[in-house]
């Protein structure tokens, strides 16, 4: 039997589309972290894959979180979300430049992956759990209506 570090997280339907989006980010984070220990070609590929995922999924996910969730958070969570999104946007710009380098810096590749992973883990384990507990059923219902539209628009193939 596997021993897990964390209990399974029960997610409210209103937040499930965001959690599903996080899968893409976690896959990219894992690839970046692993590529940091590999050759330059693997690092370039991981950076290119991250940039492609950023353009196809992650940037839109950030926009949706800021548009729909920011107003529902406390000030400290708002600031952290904004700061981490800003840092990851800068990393995405840097990754765009680095993907064409002969030998991308493995420490930066690892840092991008770790930052993305830590950000997603914070949202899943702390922020979303806190929002579920603090928001009323009415607010969660309104949010769910909006996130269902997001879910319908996502390419989940």
Short mmCIF file of C-alpha atoms in Angstrom, two decimals:
data_model
loop_
_atom_site.label_atom_id
_atom_site.label_comp_id
_atom_site.label_asym_id
_atom_site.label_seq_id
_atom_site.Cartn_x
_atom_site.Cartn_y
_atom_site.Cartn_z
CA UNK A 1 0.00 0.00 0.00
CA UNK A 2 1.25 3.49 -0.84
CA UNK A 3 1.68 6.03 1.91
CA UNK A 4 0.73 9.48 0.70
CA UNK A 5 2.11 12.64 2.27
CA UNK A 6 -1.21 14.45 1.93
CA UNK A 7 -4.82 13.38 2.25
CA UNK A 8 -6.91 13.39 -0.91
CA UNK A 9 -8.29 16.83 -1.62
CA UNK A 10 -12.04 17.11 -2.11
CA UNK A 11 -12.57 19.95 -4.54
CA UNK A 12 -15.81 21.94 -4.97
CA UNK A 13 -17.22 21.73 -8.51
CA UNK A 14 -16.62 25.46 -8.95
CA UNK A 15 -12.86 24.95 -8.66
CA UNK A 16 -12.47 21.66 -10.52
CA UNK A 17 -11.74 23.27 -13.91
CA UNK A 18 -8.82 25.15 -12.35
CA UNK A 19 -7.55 21.93 -10.76
CA UNK A 20 -7.79 20.15 -14.11
CA UNK A 21 -5.79 22.94 -15.72
CA UNK A 22 -3.12 22.43 -13.08
CA UNK A 23 -2.33 19.01 -14.50
CA UNK A 24 -0.76 20.67 -17.57
CA UNK A 25 1.38 22.86 -15.34
CA UNK A 26 2.49 19.98 -13.13
CA UNK A 27 3.52 17.94 -16.18
CA UNK A 28 5.55 20.88 -17.46
CA UNK A 29 7.12 21.45 -14.04
CA UNK A 30 8.16 17.81 -13.81
CA UNK A 31 9.67 17.86 -17.30
CA UNK A 32 11.63 21.03 -16.57
CA UNK A 33 12.97 19.68 -13.27
CA UNK A 34 13.99 16.38 -14.89
CA UNK A 35 15.52 18.12 -17.91
CA UNK A 36 17.73 20.20 -15.63
CA UNK A 37 19.69 16.99 -14.96
CA UNK A 38 19.84 15.99 -18.63
CA UNK A 39 21.72 17.20 -21.69
CA UNK A 40 21.29 20.55 -23.44
CA UNK A 41 18.93 19.07 -26.05
CA UNK A 42 16.58 17.81 -23.34
CA UNK A 43 16.64 21.22 -21.65
CA UNK A 44 15.82 22.98 -24.93
CA UNK A 45 12.95 20.56 -25.57
CA UNK A 46 11.57 21.03 -22.03
CA UNK A 47 11.75 24.81 -22.45
CA UNK A 48 10.04 24.65 -25.85
CA UNK A 49 7.32 22.38 -24.46
CA UNK A 50 6.81 24.77 -21.55
CA UNK A 51 6.56 27.79 -23.87
CA UNK A 52 4.04 25.92 -26.03
CA UNK A 53 2.00 24.93 -22.96
CA UNK A 54 2.20 28.50 -21.74
CA UNK A 55 0.80 29.83 -25.00
CA UNK A 56 -1.84 27.10 -25.34
CA UNK A 57 -3.03 26.74 -21.74
CA UNK A 58 -1.18 28.29 -18.83
CA UNK A 59 -1.45 32.00 -19.73
CA UNK A 60 -5.21 31.68 -20.23
CA UNK A 61 -5.50 29.78 -16.96
CA UNK A 62 -3.72 32.64 -15.13
CA UNK A 63 -6.07 35.15 -16.74
CA UNK A 64 -9.13 33.15 -15.68
CA UNK A 65 -7.88 32.79 -12.11
CA UNK A 66 -7.20 36.51 -11.83
CA UNK A 67 -10.52 37.43 -13.45
CA UNK A 68 -12.70 35.06 -11.41
CA UNK A 69 -10.89 34.29 -8.16
CA UNK A 70 -8.89 37.40 -7.27
CA UNK A 71 -11.98 39.30 -6.08
CA UNK A 72 -12.94 36.39 -3.79
CA UNK A 73 -9.62 36.27 -1.92
CA UNK A 74 -8.17 38.04 1.04
CA UNK A 75 -5.50 40.69 0.48
CA UNK A 76 -2.55 38.42 1.32
CA UNK A 77 -3.73 35.72 -1.09
CA UNK A 78 -4.37 38.33 -3.79
CA UNK A 79 -0.84 39.64 -3.44
CA UNK A 80 0.73 36.20 -3.46
CA UNK A 81 -1.27 35.09 -6.51
CA UNK A 82 -0.38 38.27 -8.38
CA UNK A 83 3.32 38.07 -7.43
CA UNK A 84 3.66 34.41 -8.36
CA UNK A 85 1.80 34.84 -11.63
CA UNK A 86 4.04 37.80 -12.45
CA UNK A 87 7.18 35.79 -11.65
CA UNK A 88 6.00 32.87 -13.78
CA UNK A 89 5.16 35.22 -16.68
CA UNK A 90 8.74 36.51 -16.50
CA UNK A 91 10.00 32.92 -16.45
CA UNK A 92 7.88 32.16 -19.52
CA UNK A 93 9.47 35.10 -21.34
CA UNK A 94 12.90 33.90 -20.26
CA UNK A 95 12.11 30.33 -21.34
CA UNK A 96 11.10 31.66 -24.77
CA UNK A 97 14.58 33.16 -25.14
CA UNK A 98 16.43 30.21 -23.58
CA UNK A 99 14.82 27.53 -25.76
CA UNK A 100 17.11 28.53 -28.63
CA UNK A 101 20.35 28.66 -26.64
CA UNK A 102 23.00 26.04 -27.34
CA UNK A 103 23.26 25.15 -23.66
CA UNK A 104 20.38 26.49 -21.50
CA UNK A 105 21.41 26.98 -17.87
CA UNK A 106 20.24 23.88 -15.95
CA UNK A 107 19.78 25.86 -12.73
CA UNK A 108 17.35 28.26 -14.40
CA UNK A 109 15.48 25.38 -16.06
CA UNK A 110 15.15 23.72 -12.64
CA UNK A 111 14.11 27.01 -11.02
CA UNK A 112 11.31 27.52 -13.55
CA UNK A 113 10.01 24.00 -12.93
CA UNK A 114 10.22 24.28 -9.16
CA UNK A 115 8.54 27.69 -9.11
CA UNK A 116 5.66 26.40 -11.25
CA UNK A 117 5.27 23.28 -9.11
CA UNK A 118 5.31 25.22 -5.83
CA UNK A 119 2.78 27.73 -7.15
CA UNK A 120 0.35 25.00 -8.19
CA UNK A 121 0.81 23.16 -4.90
CA UNK A 122 0.05 26.36 -2.96
CA UNK A 123 -3.12 26.95 -4.95
CA UNK A 124 -4.32 23.37 -4.57
CA UNK A 125 -3.40 22.72 -0.95
CA UNK A 126 -3.91 26.16 0.55
CA UNK A 127 -5.73 28.72 -1.59
CA UNK A 128 -8.48 26.54 -3.08
CA UNK A 129 -9.07 24.79 0.24
CA UNK A 130 -9.38 28.16 1.98
CA UNK A 131 -11.76 29.51 -0.69
CA UNK A 132 -13.99 26.43 -0.39
CA UNK A 133 -14.28 26.93 3.35
CA UNK A 134 -14.75 30.71 3.30
CA UNK A 135 -17.08 31.26 0.35
CA UNK A 136 -20.82 30.90 0.73
CA UNK A 137 -22.79 28.31 -1.23
CA UNK A 138 -24.30 31.15 -3.27
CA UNK A 139 -20.91 32.56 -4.25
CA UNK A 140 -19.56 29.09 -5.06
CA UNK A 141 -22.67 28.43 -7.17
CA UNK A 142 -22.14 31.62 -9.18
CA UNK A 143 -18.48 30.76 -9.61
CA UNK A 144 -19.41 27.25 -10.72
CA UNK A 145 -21.64 28.64 -13.45
CA UNK A 146 -18.67 30.66 -14.78
CA UNK A 147 -16.15 27.83 -14.48
CA UNK A 148 -18.47 25.42 -16.30
CA UNK A 149 -18.21 27.74 -19.30
CA UNK A 150 -14.42 27.66 -18.97
CA UNK A 151 -14.44 23.87 -18.75
CA UNK A 152 -16.58 23.63 -21.89
CA UNK A 153 -14.08 25.81 -23.77
CA UNK A 154 -10.95 23.86 -22.76
CA UNK A 155 -9.35 21.34 -25.08
CA UNK A 156 -8.96 18.33 -22.79
CA UNK A 157 -7.80 15.83 -25.42
#
